[in-house]
Amino acid sequence: MHILIVEDDPQIAGNLYDFLETHGHQCDYVCTLAEALRRLQGDGFDAVVLDLGLPDGDGLALARRLRAGGQSLPILMLTARDTLEDKLAGFDAGADDYLVKPFALREVEVRLQALARRGTGRADAGVARCGPLEYDAAAQEARLAGQALRLPPKALKLLALLMQQPNRVFSRRELEISIWGHEQDSSDNLRSVLHTLRKALGDSPPVDIANVHGLGYKLVART
Ligand code: CA
């Protein structure tokens, strides 16, 4: 696996690097959020090992940004924090797994391999599903009960993000970044794209975009 280690503690980073390289992985190492973002612009990594406390910000911000940009590569978070709330915040930001320091190096590798296997499964299938709604990432096509949905590009981007994790609440900010690449001054812009998408889903849709007051929006299948 090609692994990006994002960790500002040189000893932990060094131990991870040596262990993973010794076990046949190719590693790159950065110690800031900014550098991590730069490295992740290009493809080629199979997983990220991400420290939460970094000199220029919080690892959670990086996880959120990757997910908002549609990147699905596995993220294993490393942190000294171990309260339930911190873990939930990590998963909410898009982390796939979580290890509390101090951890065994062998466990890092085992968890990364498990995440990579899951990730490969997702990539092979290539199609995300929520009830009768499908999103084919390769073809950039949405289908409802087998019928192609004609969506303008912004609505398609919105759907692509929501389909990554049905039932997960995405904040207005995450949705705006995925559509426009940055936050919008007015919430009307997002509302307009949501309206387009809801309209395309029909009058009494089997899949709807629920407004979670004060938090954001999520995709839900009606059963
Ligand atoms: Ca740190």
XYZ file of N, CA and C in Angstrom, residues 41-135:
285
model
N -3.660 16.126 -3.236
C -4.268 16.657 -4.458
C -4.101 15.645 -5.581
N -2.879 15.142 -5.667
C -2.630 14.121 -6.671
C -3.138 12.796 -6.122
N -3.459 11.879 -6.995
C -3.910 10.576 -6.515
C -2.714 9.747 -6.114
N -2.942 8.511 -5.878
C -1.824 7.606 -5.700
C -1.667 7.081 -4.292
N -2.402 7.620 -3.314
C -2.329 7.052 -1.974
C -3.476 6.058 -1.770
N -3.159 5.002 -1.019
C -4.192 4.004 -0.725
C -4.834 4.250 0.626
N -4.138 4.997 1.492
C -4.684 5.259 2.829
C -3.928 6.413 3.466
N -4.588 7.037 4.459
C -3.957 8.112 5.219
C -3.973 7.743 6.696
N -2.812 7.879 7.340
C -2.747 7.774 8.797
C -2.676 9.212 9.291
N -3.676 9.632 10.052
C -3.856 11.062 10.325
C -3.859 11.364 11.819
N -2.884 12.160 12.246
C -2.857 12.656 13.620
C -3.870 13.790 13.736
N -4.503 13.918 14.900
C -5.509 14.980 15.043
C -4.902 16.327 15.406
N -3.911 16.316 16.300
C -3.325 17.584 16.723
C -2.121 17.928 15.868
N -2.307 18.863 14.935
C -1.213 19.242 14.033
C -0.895 20.719 14.223
N 0.323 21.130 13.901
C 0.715 22.513 14.203
C -0.151 23.566 13.514
N -0.682 23.266 12.330
C -1.475 24.287 11.641
C -2.969 23.961 11.632
N -3.407 23.100 12.543
C -4.849 22.863 12.619
C -5.175 21.466 13.098
N -6.450 21.122 12.940
C -6.976 19.870 13.455
C -7.114 18.872 12.305
N -6.688 17.638 12.536
C -6.805 16.607 11.510
C -8.237 16.397 11.038
N -9.187 16.674 11.940
C -10.597 16.513 11.554
C -10.935 17.397 10.355
N -10.325 18.583 10.327
C -10.600 19.504 9.220
C -10.142 18.892 7.901
N -9.018 18.198 7.952
C -8.510 17.558 6.731
C -9.464 16.443 6.289
N -9.910 15.637 7.249
C -10.826 14.543 6.918
C -12.098 15.097 6.282
N -12.628 16.155 6.886
C -13.854 16.768 6.351
C -13.636 17.270 4.936
N -12.503 17.895 4.750
C -12.223 18.493 3.448
C -12.082 17.407 2.370
N -11.421 16.302 2.718
C -11.274 15.214 1.755
C -12.630 14.639 1.390
N -13.459 14.398 2.403
C -14.774 13.812 2.132
C -15.639 14.769 1.320
N -15.571 16.066 1.684
C -16.382 17.052 0.960
C -15.949 17.118 -0.503
N -14.662 16.837 -0.753
C -14.155 16.867 -2.121
C -14.389 15.553 -2.846
N -15.082 14.623 -2.191
C -15.420 13.366 -2.847
C -14.343 12.295 -2.756
N -13.291 12.545 -1.956
C -12.225 11.535 -1.835
C -12.667 10.455 -0.853
N -12.533 9.221 -1.265
C -13.024 8.138 -0.410
C -11.892 7.316 0.191
N -10.642 7.749 0.021
C -9.564 6.884 0.496
C -9.625 6.738 2.023
N -9.263 5.534 2.504
C -9.412 5.242 3.930
C -8.580 6.176 4.804
N -9.179 6.634 5.903
C -8.494 7.486 6.866
C -8.477 6.793 8.224
N -7.270 6.552 8.715
C -7.118 5.998 10.067
C -6.621 7.129 10.965
N -7.441 7.502 11.942
C -7.054 8.614 12.808
C -6.249 8.117 13.999
N -5.239 8.886 14.346
C -4.416 8.610 15.518
C -4.559 9.777 16.467
N -4.815 9.490 17.707
C -4.980 10.619 18.606
C -4.743 10.252 20.054
N -4.403 11.262 20.824
C -4.254 11.065 22.261
C -5.618 11.178 22.934
N -6.588 11.729 22.221
C -7.918 11.894 22.820
C -8.633 10.546 22.823
N -9.336 10.258 23.856
C -10.004 8.961 23.858
C -11.410 9.012 24.439
N -12.011 10.193 24.479
C -13.391 10.215 24.947
C -14.306 9.794 23.806
N -15.489 9.330 24.178
C -16.446 8.891 23.164
C -16.773 10.030 22.201
N -16.934 11.236 22.751
C -17.292 12.356 21.896
C -16.218 12.643 20.837
N -14.954 12.518 21.259
C -13.874 12.740 20.292
C -13.921 11.688 19.188
N -14.213 10.447 19.582
C -14.279 9.389 18.567
C -15.421 9.657 17.595
N -16.573 10.035 18.166
C -17.731 10.293 17.301
C -17.442 11.458 16.365
N -16.772 12.481 16.876
C -16.421 13.626 16.022
C -15.524 13.167 14.884
N -14.617 12.228 15.177
C -13.721 11.699 14.148
C -14.486 10.985 13.055
N -15.422 10.130 13.460
C -16.205 9.396 12.462
C -17.092 10.353 11.681
N -17.638 11.330 12.397
C -18.507 12.298 11.749
C -17.744 13.081 10.681
N -16.466 13.331 10.943
C -15.657 14.083 9.986
C -15.273 13.230 8.782
N -15.513 11.920 8.878
C -15.218 11.067 7.733
C -14.104 10.065 7.957
N -13.614 9.955 9.199
C -12.595 8.943 9.479
C -13.219 7.558 9.367
N -12.423 6.579 8.956
C -12.929 5.219 8.832
C -12.609 4.399 10.067
N -11.544 4.772 10.739
C -11.158 4.010 11.923
C -10.314 4.918 12.807
N -10.035 4.464 14.003
C -9.554 5.337 15.050
C -8.634 4.537 15.964
N -7.444 5.051 16.244
C -6.583 4.410 17.237
C -6.136 5.459 18.245
N -6.195 5.087 19.517
C -5.788 6.008 20.571
C -4.340 5.704 20.944
N -3.539 6.776 21.039
C -2.137 6.617 21.438
C -2.063 6.271 22.918
N -1.141 5.435 23.353
C -0.174 4.718 22.525
C -0.811 3.479 21.892
N -0.388 3.170 20.682
C -0.962 2.031 19.964
C 0.169 1.100 19.546
N -0.189 -0.141 19.234
C 0.806 -1.087 18.729
C 0.939 -0.890 17.224
N 2.175 -0.845 16.740
C 2.403 -0.616 15.311
C 1.738 -1.692 14.454
N 1.774 -2.920 14.965
C 1.177 -4.018 14.213
C -0.324 -3.765 13.988
N -0.948 -3.169 15.008
C -2.382 -2.903 14.904
C -2.670 -1.855 13.825
N -1.782 -0.888 13.695
C -1.956 0.122 12.648
C -1.992 -0.565 11.285
N -1.052 -1.473 11.084
C -0.976 -2.133 9.778
C -2.214 -3.001 9.524
N -2.618 -3.758 10.533
C -3.779 -4.634 10.374
C -5.024 -3.815 10.039
N -5.176 -2.709 10.748
C -6.366 -1.880 10.491
C -6.319 -1.232 9.105
N -5.135 -0.801 8.695
C -5.016 -0.205 7.360
C -5.363 -1.231 6.285
N -4.901 -2.457 6.479
C -5.201 -3.492 5.481
C -6.703 -3.776 5.424
N -7.335 -3.806 6.599
C -8.782 -4.040 6.629
C -9.520 -2.906 5.912
N -9.084 -1.677 6.147
C -9.729 -0.535 5.496
C -9.524 -0.584 3.989
N -8.322 -0.971 3.584
C -8.021 -1.024 2.150
C -8.887 -2.077 1.462
N -9.092 -3.204 2.137
C -9.945 -4.251 1.549
C -11.355 -3.729 1.360
N -11.864 -3.059 2.381
C -13.211 -2.490 2.270
C -13.264 -1.470 1.149
N -12.207 -0.634 1.083
C -12.145 0.420 0.069
C -12.159 -0.167 -1.321
N -11.407 -1.259 -1.510
C -11.345 -1.895 -2.820
C -12.720 -2.410 -3.211
N -13.425 -2.968 -2.241
C -14.775 -3.464 -2.502
C -15.662 -2.353 -3.037
N -15.534 -1.177 -2.386
C -16.352 -0.043 -2.815
C -16.011 0.360 -4.237
N -14.699 0.416 -4.513
C -14.270 0.883 -5.829
C -14.712 -0.081 -6.916
N -14.650 -1.397 -6.612
C -15.040 -2.397 -7.609
C -16.517 -2.252 -7.956
N -17.314 -2.093 -6.921
C -18.745 -1.960 -7.166
C -18.979 -0.669 -7.955
N -18.371 0.427 -7.503
C -18.434 1.677 -8.267
C -19.775 2.366 -8.226
N -20.778 1.701 -7.671
C -22.117 2.275 -7.662
C -22.611 2.374 -6.221
N -22.951 3.608 -5.810
C -23.500 3.808 -4.467
C -25.013 3.678 -4.543
N -25.609 3.127 -3.485
C -27.057 2.911 -3.499
C -27.716 3.436 -2.234
N -28.896 3.979 -2.411
C -29.740 4.341 -1.276
C -31.165 4.023 -1.717
N -31.726 2.937 -1.219
C -33.037 2.496 -1.705
C -32.960 2.283 -3.206
N -33.920 2.808 -3.976
C -33.925 2.617 -5.430
C -33.035 3.627 -6.166
N -32.370 4.492 -5.397
C -31.523 5.507 -6.019
C -30.088 4.995 -6.129
N -29.491 5.187 -7.302
C -28.110 4.747 -7.519
C -27.279 5.905 -8.045
N -26.021 5.908 -7.642
C -25.103 6.882 -8.236
C -23.868 6.129 -8.728
